[in-house]
């Protein structure tokens, strides 16, 4: 099969807390199942051909970096919407998650345009929400999973009525420290505040994203052979315990 194409949005600007590590996990888990991953940087003025990319990834960043690229990312908005409609998967982390919504009003009060793919907007508050996080998720009906990671954001993200969060907060702040929910899921698009990086300690989500990307490429949902994931399970357990003992809250 041809390689799976991953579009890494603005990799030189949005990449904190080793968010780039998420790509390494996707590439390795794909290879263990006989799939090659080809990662292409997508930046200012990029041509995004419909159907070219199976998965888009965007990491986190400080307000300064977000302000530098937001207009350029917004300019790619129509093509990214087309790619989403054509079935491409998305993983967006923290600052990247905020810019997949309608806008992010940053700590200076400046309103940074988003691409309006996810049904949400974000406004920075004065106190940062920092700490370990644990979520309960159900991406597939009757398949509950936990997601463990680390958050550090000033932004408070407000989902539109009826929008689907990524998960229920078991420990930590989540989208706004009040709603009890974290992240947003829209079809094959996932947005979250969870850094870490996220995927090494949550292999089920890495496999879910890979399955979406392969489904985009082949037209049908694959059965990915299970992996042992012993180290991943231990990393998840440590992260989950940290969140339960010292996750943030107001
Ligand atoms: N700058 C954004 C905020 O503070 C996102 C931070 C991040 O990506 N960690 O909310």
PDB file of C-alpha atoms and ligand atoms in Angstrom:
ATOM      1  CA  UNK A   1       0.000   0.000   0.000  1.00  0.00           C
ATOM      2  CA  UNK A   2       1.154   3.563  -0.670  1.00  0.00           C
ATOM      3  CA  UNK A   3       2.494   5.433   2.399  1.00  0.00           C
ATOM      4  CA  UNK A   4       0.039   7.212   4.675  1.00  0.00           C
ATOM      5  CA  UNK A   5       0.521  10.960   4.229  1.00  0.00           C
ATOM      6  CA  UNK A   6       0.621  13.126   7.371  1.00  0.00           C
ATOM      7  CA  UNK A   7       0.425  16.899   7.022  1.00  0.00           C
ATOM      8  CA  UNK A   8       2.346  18.464   9.943  1.00  0.00           C
ATOM      9  CA  UNK A   9       0.950  21.989  10.262  1.00  0.00           C
ATOM     10  CA  UNK A  10       3.556  24.694  11.083  1.00  0.00           C
ATOM     11  CA  UNK A  11       6.016  22.273  12.761  1.00  0.00           C
ATOM     12  CA  UNK A  12       8.621  25.011  13.355  1.00  0.00           C
ATOM     13  CA  UNK A  13       6.216  27.194  15.321  1.00  0.00           C
ATOM     14  CA  UNK A  14       3.781  24.869  17.082  1.00  0.00           C
ATOM     15  CA  UNK A  15       5.755  22.242  18.891  1.00  0.00           C
ATOM     16  CA  UNK A  16       6.145  22.427  22.669  1.00  0.00           C
ATOM     17  CA  UNK A  17       6.348  19.730  25.355  1.00  0.00           C
ATOM     18  CA  UNK A  18       7.776  17.344  22.739  1.00  0.00           C
ATOM     19  CA  UNK A  19       4.472  17.383  20.846  1.00  0.00           C
ATOM     20  CA  UNK A  20       6.530  16.264  17.841  1.00  0.00           C
ATOM     21  CA  UNK A  21       6.834  12.918  19.693  1.00  0.00           C
ATOM     22  CA  UNK A  22       3.236  12.166  18.691  1.00  0.00           C
ATOM     23  CA  UNK A  23       4.338  11.844  15.068  1.00  0.00           C
ATOM     24  CA  UNK A  24       7.143   9.453  16.040  1.00  0.00           C
ATOM     25  CA  UNK A  25       4.622   7.205  17.822  1.00  0.00           C
ATOM     26  CA  UNK A  26       2.241   7.203  14.845  1.00  0.00           C
ATOM     27  CA  UNK A  27       5.120   6.344  12.490  1.00  0.00           C
ATOM     28  CA  UNK A  28       6.377   3.501  14.687  1.00  0.00           C
ATOM     29  CA  UNK A  29       2.966   1.969  15.352  1.00  0.00           C
ATOM     30  CA  UNK A  30       2.136   2.182  11.635  1.00  0.00           C
ATOM     31  CA  UNK A  31       5.452   0.484  10.744  1.00  0.00           C
ATOM     32  CA  UNK A  32       4.778  -2.335  13.229  1.00  0.00           C
ATOM     33  CA  UNK A  33       1.643  -3.026  11.153  1.00  0.00           C
ATOM     34  CA  UNK A  34       3.409  -2.803   7.808  1.00  0.00           C
ATOM     35  CA  UNK A  35       2.356   0.756   6.975  1.00  0.00           C
ATOM     36  CA  UNK A  36       4.776   3.520   6.082  1.00  0.00           C
ATOM     37  CA  UNK A  37       4.082   7.078   7.223  1.00  0.00           C
ATOM     38  CA  UNK A  38       5.293  10.011   5.123  1.00  0.00           C
ATOM     39  CA  UNK A  39       5.305  13.298   7.032  1.00  0.00           C
ATOM     40  CA  UNK A  40       5.073  16.524   5.009  1.00  0.00           C
ATOM     41  CA  UNK A  41       5.442  19.943   6.639  1.00  0.00           C
ATOM     42  CA  UNK A  42       2.507  22.223   5.784  1.00  0.00           C
ATOM     43  CA  UNK A  43       3.186  25.911   6.359  1.00  0.00           C
ATOM     44  CA  UNK A  44       2.377  29.392   5.036  1.00  0.00           C
ATOM     45  CA  UNK A  45       0.984  29.395   1.482  1.00  0.00           C
ATOM     46  CA  UNK A  46       1.028  25.584   1.207  1.00  0.00           C
ATOM     47  CA  UNK A  47      -1.019  23.932  -1.555  1.00  0.00           C
ATOM     48  CA  UNK A  48      -3.261  21.290   0.045  1.00  0.00           C
ATOM     49  CA  UNK A  49      -4.672  19.021  -2.658  1.00  0.00           C
ATOM     50  CA  UNK A  50      -7.990  17.310  -1.738  1.00  0.00           C
ATOM     51  CA  UNK A  51      -7.415  13.693  -0.684  1.00  0.00           C
ATOM     52  CA  UNK A  52      -3.603  14.082  -0.577  1.00  0.00           C
ATOM     53  CA  UNK A  53      -3.290  13.885   3.215  1.00  0.00           C
ATOM     54  CA  UNK A  54      -4.742  11.099   5.377  1.00  0.00           C
ATOM     55  CA  UNK A  55      -4.032  12.842   8.674  1.00  0.00           C
ATOM     56  CA  UNK A  56      -3.224  16.392   9.768  1.00  0.00           C
ATOM     57  CA  UNK A  57      -1.301  17.064  12.971  1.00  0.00           C
ATOM     58  CA  UNK A  58      -0.712  20.365  14.782  1.00  0.00           C
ATOM     59  CA  UNK A  59       1.069  20.857  18.096  1.00  0.00           C
ATOM     60  CA  UNK A  60       0.963  23.458  20.858  1.00  0.00           C
ATOM     61  CA  UNK A  61       2.625  26.834  21.206  1.00  0.00           C
ATOM     62  CA  UNK A  62       2.930  29.993  23.256  1.00  0.00           C
ATOM     63  CA  UNK A  63       0.705  32.961  22.396  1.00  0.00           C
ATOM     64  CA  UNK A  64       3.630  34.557  20.551  1.00  0.00           C
ATOM     65  CA  UNK A  65       4.048  31.645  18.143  1.00  0.00           C
ATOM     66  CA  UNK A  66       0.291  31.326  17.674  1.00  0.00           C
ATOM     67  CA  UNK A  67       0.093  35.031  16.740  1.00  0.00           C
ATOM     68  CA  UNK A  68       2.888  34.581  14.193  1.00  0.00           C
ATOM     69  CA  UNK A  69       1.119  31.822  12.252  1.00  0.00           C
ATOM     70  CA  UNK A  70      -2.626  32.245  12.910  1.00  0.00           C
ATOM     71  CA  UNK A  71      -3.354  34.375   9.785  1.00  0.00           C
ATOM     72  CA  UNK A  72      -1.390  31.907   7.610  1.00  0.00           C
ATOM     73  CA  UNK A  73      -3.191  28.921   9.104  1.00  0.00           C
ATOM     74  CA  UNK A  74      -6.536  30.676   8.656  1.00  0.00           C
ATOM     75  CA  UNK A  75      -5.630  31.199   4.994  1.00  0.00           C
ATOM     76  CA  UNK A  76      -5.397  27.402   4.649  1.00  0.00           C
ATOM     77  CA  UNK A  77      -8.794  27.052   6.343  1.00  0.00           C
ATOM     78  CA  UNK A  78     -10.897  26.344   3.225  1.00  0.00           C
ATOM     79  CA  UNK A  79      -8.521  23.587   2.017  1.00  0.00           C
ATOM     80  CA  UNK A  80      -8.411  22.037   5.491  1.00  0.00           C
ATOM     81  CA  UNK A  81     -12.217  22.045   5.615  1.00  0.00           C
ATOM     82  CA  UNK A  82     -12.283  20.302   2.212  1.00  0.00           C
ATOM     83  CA  UNK A  83      -9.753  17.737   3.430  1.00  0.00           C
ATOM     84  CA  UNK A  84     -11.890  17.120   6.542  1.00  0.00           C
ATOM     85  CA  UNK A  85     -15.035  16.734   4.450  1.00  0.00           C
ATOM     86  CA  UNK A  86     -13.100  14.261   2.264  1.00  0.00           C
ATOM     87  CA  UNK A  87     -12.423  12.155   5.395  1.00  0.00           C
ATOM     88  CA  UNK A  88      -8.936  13.136   6.530  1.00  0.00           C
ATOM     89  CA  UNK A  89      -8.248  12.687  10.250  1.00  0.00           C
ATOM     90  CA  UNK A  90      -6.952  15.497  12.515  1.00  0.00           C
ATOM     91  CA  UNK A  91      -5.072  15.589  15.823  1.00  0.00           C
ATOM     92  CA  UNK A  92      -4.636  19.077  17.286  1.00  0.00           C
ATOM     93  CA  UNK A  93      -2.909  19.737  20.607  1.00  0.00           C
ATOM     94  CA  UNK A  94      -3.356  22.777  22.857  1.00  0.00           C
ATOM     95  CA  UNK A  95      -2.432  25.947  20.895  1.00  0.00           C
ATOM     96  CA  UNK A  96      -3.134  24.042  17.669  1.00  0.00           C
ATOM     97  CA  UNK A  97      -6.466  22.842  19.129  1.00  0.00           C
ATOM     98  CA  UNK A  98      -7.425  26.443  19.934  1.00  0.00           C
ATOM     99  CA  UNK A  99      -6.707  27.540  16.328  1.00  0.00           C
ATOM    100  CA  UNK A 100      -8.901  24.781  14.880  1.00  0.00           C
ATOM    101  CA  UNK A 101     -11.797  26.598  16.546  1.00  0.00           C
ATOM    102  CA  UNK A 102     -13.225  29.980  15.463  1.00  0.00           C
ATOM    103  CA  UNK A 103     -10.705  32.185  17.362  1.00  0.00           C
ATOM    104  CA  UNK A 104      -8.336  32.436  20.330  1.00  0.00           C
ATOM    105  CA  UNK A 105      -8.382  35.723  22.271  1.00  0.00           C
ATOM    106  CA  UNK A 106      -4.896  35.624  23.760  1.00  0.00           C
ATOM    107  CA  UNK A 107      -3.500  37.034  26.991  1.00  0.00           C
ATOM    108  CA  UNK A 108      -2.851  40.423  25.355  1.00  0.00           C
ATOM    109  CA  UNK A 109      -6.505  40.569  24.306  1.00  0.00           C
ATOM    110  CA  UNK A 110      -5.673  40.107  20.627  1.00  0.00           C
ATOM    111  CA  UNK A 111      -8.183  37.892  18.773  1.00  0.00           C
ATOM    112  CA  UNK A 112      -6.267  35.341  16.685  1.00  0.00           C
ATOM    113  CA  UNK A 113      -8.332  33.890  13.822  1.00  0.00           C
ATOM    114  CA  UNK A 114      -8.910  30.138  13.803  1.00  0.00           C
ATOM    115  CA  UNK A 115     -10.052  27.965  10.891  1.00  0.00           C
ATOM    116  CA  UNK A 116     -13.478  27.290  12.443  1.00  0.00           C
ATOM    117  CA  UNK A 117     -13.323  23.541  11.856  1.00  0.00           C
ATOM    118  CA  UNK A 118     -14.124  22.626  15.480  1.00  0.00           C
ATOM    119  CA  UNK A 119     -17.333  24.092  17.039  1.00  0.00           C
ATOM    120  CA  UNK A 120     -15.654  26.168  19.750  1.00  0.00           C
ATOM    121  CA  UNK A 121     -13.780  29.350  20.663  1.00  0.00           C
ATOM    122  CA  UNK A 122     -11.158  30.156  23.308  1.00  0.00           C
ATOM    123  CA  UNK A 123     -10.479  33.131  25.569  1.00  0.00           C
ATOM    124  CA  UNK A 124      -7.332  33.425  27.711  1.00  0.00           C
ATOM    125  CA  UNK A 125      -7.786  33.910  31.440  1.00  0.00           C
ATOM    126  CA  UNK A 126      -5.289  35.315  33.927  1.00  0.00           C
ATOM    127  CA  UNK A 127      -4.454  32.102  35.795  1.00  0.00           C
ATOM    128  CA  UNK A 128      -2.784  29.310  33.782  1.00  0.00           C
ATOM    129  CA  UNK A 129      -4.222  25.804  34.083  1.00  0.00           C
ATOM    130  CA  UNK A 130      -1.215  23.565  34.664  1.00  0.00           C
ATOM    131  CA  UNK A 131      -0.877  19.953  35.776  1.00  0.00           C
ATOM    132  CA  UNK A 132      -1.518  16.284  35.088  1.00  0.00           C
ATOM    133  CA  UNK A 133      -4.867  15.327  33.585  1.00  0.00           C
ATOM    134  CA  UNK A 134      -6.954  12.162  33.401  1.00  0.00           C
ATOM    135  CA  UNK A 135      -9.997  11.810  31.144  1.00  0.00           C
ATOM    136  CA  UNK A 136     -12.647   9.179  30.513  1.00  0.00           C
ATOM    137  CA  UNK A 137     -13.376   8.910  26.776  1.00  0.00           C
ATOM    138  CA  UNK A 138     -15.805   6.983  24.582  1.00  0.00           C
ATOM    139  CA  UNK A 139     -14.796   7.546  20.950  1.00  0.00           C
ATOM    140  CA  UNK A 140     -16.546   4.345  19.895  1.00  0.00           C
ATOM    141  CA  UNK A 141     -19.935   3.392  21.383  1.00  0.00           C
ATOM    142  CA  UNK A 142     -19.627   1.288  24.573  1.00  0.00           C
ATOM    143  CA  UNK A 143     -15.804   1.447  24.424  1.00  0.00           C
ATOM    144  CA  UNK A 144     -14.696   3.483  27.458  1.00  0.00           C
ATOM    145  CA  UNK A 145     -10.998   4.347  27.632  1.00  0.00           C
ATOM    146  CA  UNK A 146      -8.902   6.655  29.810  1.00  0.00           C
ATOM    147  CA  UNK A 147      -6.562   9.322  28.461  1.00  0.00           C
ATOM    148  CA  UNK A 148      -3.674  10.630  30.573  1.00  0.00           C
ATOM    149  CA  UNK A 149      -1.475  13.644  29.900  1.00  0.00           C
ATOM    150  CA  UNK A 150      -0.283  17.074  30.987  1.00  0.00           C
ATOM    151  CA  UNK A 151      -1.854  20.488  30.466  1.00  0.00           C
ATOM    152  CA  UNK A 152      -0.505  24.038  30.549  1.00  0.00           C
ATOM    153  CA  UNK A 153      -2.791  26.702  29.093  1.00  0.00           C
ATOM    154  CA  UNK A 154      -4.239  30.145  29.804  1.00  0.00           C
ATOM    155  CA  UNK A 155      -6.991  29.582  27.280  1.00  0.00           C
ATOM    156  CA  UNK A 156     -10.505  28.632  28.394  1.00  0.00           C
ATOM    157  CA  UNK A 157     -12.206  26.763  25.587  1.00  0.00           C
ATOM    158  CA  UNK A 158     -15.981  26.978  25.233  1.00  0.00           C
ATOM    159  CA  UNK A 159     -17.696  24.294  23.139  1.00  0.00           C
ATOM    160  CA  UNK A 160     -20.837  25.185  21.201  1.00  0.00           C
ATOM    161  CA  UNK A 161     -24.088  23.684  22.543  1.00  0.00           C
ATOM    162  CA  UNK A 162     -24.342  20.074  21.348  1.00  0.00           C
ATOM    163  CA  UNK A 163     -20.640  19.831  20.494  1.00  0.00           C
ATOM    164  CA  UNK A 164     -18.944  16.568  21.519  1.00  0.00           C
ATOM    165  CA  UNK A 165     -16.090  16.826  24.038  1.00  0.00           C
ATOM    166  CA  UNK A 166     -13.178  14.386  23.773  1.00  0.00           C
ATOM    167  CA  UNK A 167     -13.727  13.225  27.320  1.00  0.00           C
ATOM    168  CA  UNK A 168     -15.034  13.737  30.823  1.00  0.00           C
ATOM    169  CA  UNK A 169     -12.454  15.168  33.245  1.00  0.00           C
ATOM    170  CA  UNK A 170     -11.608  12.671  36.029  1.00  0.00           C
ATOM    171  CA  UNK A 171      -8.714  14.836  37.293  1.00  0.00           C
ATOM    172  CA  UNK A 172      -7.333  18.161  36.070  1.00  0.00           C
ATOM    173  CA  UNK A 173      -8.760  21.415  34.612  1.00  0.00           C
ATOM    174  CA  UNK A 174      -9.754  20.444  31.063  1.00  0.00           C
ATOM    175  CA  UNK A 175     -11.286  22.930  28.618  1.00  0.00           C
ATOM    176  CA  UNK A 176     -12.098  25.666  31.124  1.00  0.00           C
ATOM    177  CA  UNK A 177     -11.669  24.287  34.638  1.00  0.00           C
ATOM    178  CA  UNK A 178     -15.457  24.344  35.167  1.00  0.00           C
ATOM    179  CA  UNK A 179     -17.392  22.390  32.522  1.00  0.00           C
ATOM    180  CA  UNK A 180     -15.932  19.023  33.583  1.00  0.00           C
ATOM    181  CA  UNK A 181     -15.055  18.241  29.969  1.00  0.00           C
ATOM    182  CA  UNK A 182     -11.858  18.291  27.934  1.00  0.00           C
ATOM    183  CA  UNK A 183     -11.130  18.595  24.248  1.00  0.00           C
ATOM    184  CA  UNK A 184     -13.481  18.248  21.301  1.00  0.00           C
ATOM    185  CA  UNK A 185     -14.245  15.462  18.816  1.00  0.00           C
ATOM    186  CA  UNK A 186     -15.854  16.026  15.445  1.00  0.00           C
ATOM    187  CA  UNK A 187     -15.930  12.880  13.310  1.00  0.00           C
ATOM    188  CA  UNK A 188     -12.291  12.024  12.576  1.00  0.00           C
ATOM    189  CA  UNK A 189     -10.993  15.282  14.108  1.00  0.00           C
ATOM    190  CA  UNK A 190      -9.678  15.366  17.682  1.00  0.00           C
ATOM    191  CA  UNK A 191      -8.658  18.483  19.609  1.00  0.00           C
ATOM    192  CA  UNK A 192      -7.155  18.326  23.110  1.00  0.00           C
ATOM    193  CA  UNK A 193      -5.094  20.269  25.656  1.00  0.00           C
ATOM    194  CA  UNK A 194      -3.126  17.118  26.546  1.00  0.00           C
ATOM    195  CA  UNK A 195       0.621  17.317  26.046  1.00  0.00           C
ATOM    196  CA  UNK A 196       3.170  14.843  27.266  1.00  0.00           C
ATOM    197  CA  UNK A 197       3.524  14.016  24.418  1.00  0.00           C
ATOM    198  CA  UNK A 198       0.061  12.500  24.395  1.00  0.00           C
ATOM    199  CA  UNK A 199       0.331   9.357  22.255  1.00  0.00           C
ATOM    200  CA  UNK A 200       3.221   7.382  23.879  1.00  0.00           C
ATOM    201  CA  UNK A 201       1.173   6.948  27.060  1.00  0.00           C
ATOM    202  CA  UNK A 202      -2.187   6.528  25.238  1.00  0.00           C
ATOM    203  CA  UNK A 203      -1.544   3.961  22.479  1.00  0.00           C
ATOM    204  CA  UNK A 204      -5.281   3.281  21.961  1.00  0.00           C
ATOM    205  CA  UNK A 205      -5.724   6.847  20.673  1.00  0.00           C
ATOM    206  CA  UNK A 206      -2.686   6.496  18.383  1.00  0.00           C
ATOM    207  CA  UNK A 207      -4.251   3.345  16.916  1.00  0.00           C
ATOM    208  CA  UNK A 208      -7.658   5.024  16.600  1.00  0.00           C
ATOM    209  CA  UNK A 209      -6.060   7.867  14.586  1.00  0.00           C
ATOM    210  CA  UNK A 210      -4.072   5.423  12.446  1.00  0.00           C
ATOM    211  CA  UNK A 211      -7.250   3.477  11.714  1.00  0.00           C
ATOM    212  CA  UNK A 212      -8.987   6.703  10.608  1.00  0.00           C
ATOM    213  CA  UNK A 213      -6.051   7.594   8.348  1.00  0.00           C
ATOM    214  CA  UNK A 214      -6.007   4.108   6.789  1.00  0.00           C
ATOM    215  CA  UNK A 215      -9.785   4.243   6.318  1.00  0.00           C
ATOM    216  CA  UNK A 216      -9.322   7.544   4.454  1.00  0.00           C
ATOM    217  CA  UNK A 217      -6.653   5.961   2.262  1.00  0.00           C
ATOM    218  CA  UNK A 218      -8.392   2.631   1.575  1.00  0.00           C
ATOM    219  CA  UNK A 219     -12.065   3.376   2.028  1.00  0.00           C
ATOM    220  CA  UNK A 220     -12.518   0.857   4.808  1.00  0.00           C
ATOM    221  CA  UNK A 221     -11.813   0.703   8.544  1.00  0.00           C
ATOM    222  CA  UNK A 222      -8.831  -1.657   9.193  1.00  0.00           C
ATOM    223  CA  UNK A 223      -8.448  -4.184  12.034  1.00  0.00           C
ATOM    224  CA  UNK A 224      -5.018  -3.237  13.429  1.00  0.00           C
ATOM    225  CA  UNK A 225      -3.249  -6.233  15.015  1.00  0.00           C
ATOM    226  CA  UNK A 226      -2.851  -5.576  18.770  1.00  0.00           C
ATOM    227  CA  UNK A 227       0.637  -4.791  20.169  1.00  0.00           C
ATOM    228  CA  UNK A 228       1.963  -5.746  23.618  1.00  0.00           C
ATOM    229  CA  UNK A 229       2.210  -2.091  24.795  1.00  0.00           C
ATOM    230  CA  UNK A 230       3.656  -3.076  28.202  1.00  0.00           C
ATOM    231  CA  UNK A 231       5.781   0.064  28.543  1.00  0.00           C
ATOM    232  CA  UNK A 232       2.931   2.226  27.248  1.00  0.00           C
ATOM    233  CA  UNK A 233       0.588   0.732  29.849  1.00  0.00           C
ATOM    234  CA  UNK A 234       3.081   1.481  32.631  1.00  0.00           C
ATOM    235  CA  UNK A 235       3.558   5.067  31.388  1.00  0.00           C
ATOM    236  CA  UNK A 236      -0.214   5.515  31.294  1.00  0.00           C
ATOM    237  CA  UNK A 237      -0.604   4.154  34.831  1.00  0.00           C
ATOM    238  CA  UNK A 238       2.077   6.484  36.233  1.00  0.00           C
ATOM    239  CA  UNK A 239       0.546   9.501  34.467  1.00  0.00           C
ATOM    240  CA  UNK A 240      -2.986   8.578  35.582  1.00  0.00           C
ATOM    241  CA  UNK A 241      -1.885   8.151  39.204  1.00  0.00           C
ATOM    242  CA  UNK A 242      -0.105  11.533  39.134  1.00  0.00           C
ATOM    243  CA  UNK A 243      -3.275  13.160  37.818  1.00  0.00           C
ATOM    244  CA  UNK A 244      -5.427  11.530  40.474  1.00  0.00           C
ATOM    245  CA  UNK A 245      -3.070  12.612  43.264  1.00  0.00           C
ATOM    246  CA  UNK A 246      -2.137  16.073  42.046  1.00  0.00           C
ATOM    247  CA  UNK A 247      -4.251  17.018  39.019  1.00  0.00           C
ATOM    248  CA  UNK A 248      -5.118  20.752  38.917  1.00  0.00           C
ATOM    249  CA  UNK A 249      -8.442  22.310  39.959  1.00  0.00           C
ATOM    250  CA  UNK A 250      -9.712  25.741  40.949  1.00  0.00           C
TER     251      UNK A 250
HETATM  252  N1  LIG B   1      -0.816  29.737  24.246  1.00  0.00           N
HETATM  253  C1  LIG B   1      -1.961  28.942  24.527  1.00  0.00           C
HETATM  254  C2  LIG B   1      -2.460  29.123  25.964  1.00  0.00           C
HETATM  255  O1  LIG B   1      -1.783  29.559  26.754  1.00  0.00           O
HETATM  256  C3  LIG B   1      -1.651  27.476  24.262  1.00  0.00           C
HETATM  257  C4  LIG B   1      -0.581  26.961  25.172  1.00  0.00           C
HETATM  258  C5  LIG B   1      -0.042  25.607  24.726  1.00  0.00           C
HETATM  259  O2  LIG B   1      -0.039  25.196  23.559  1.00  0.00           O
HETATM  260  N2  LIG B   1       0.499  24.857  25.697  1.00  0.00           N
HETATM  261  O3  LIG B   1      -3.533  28.746  26.275  1.00  0.00           O
END
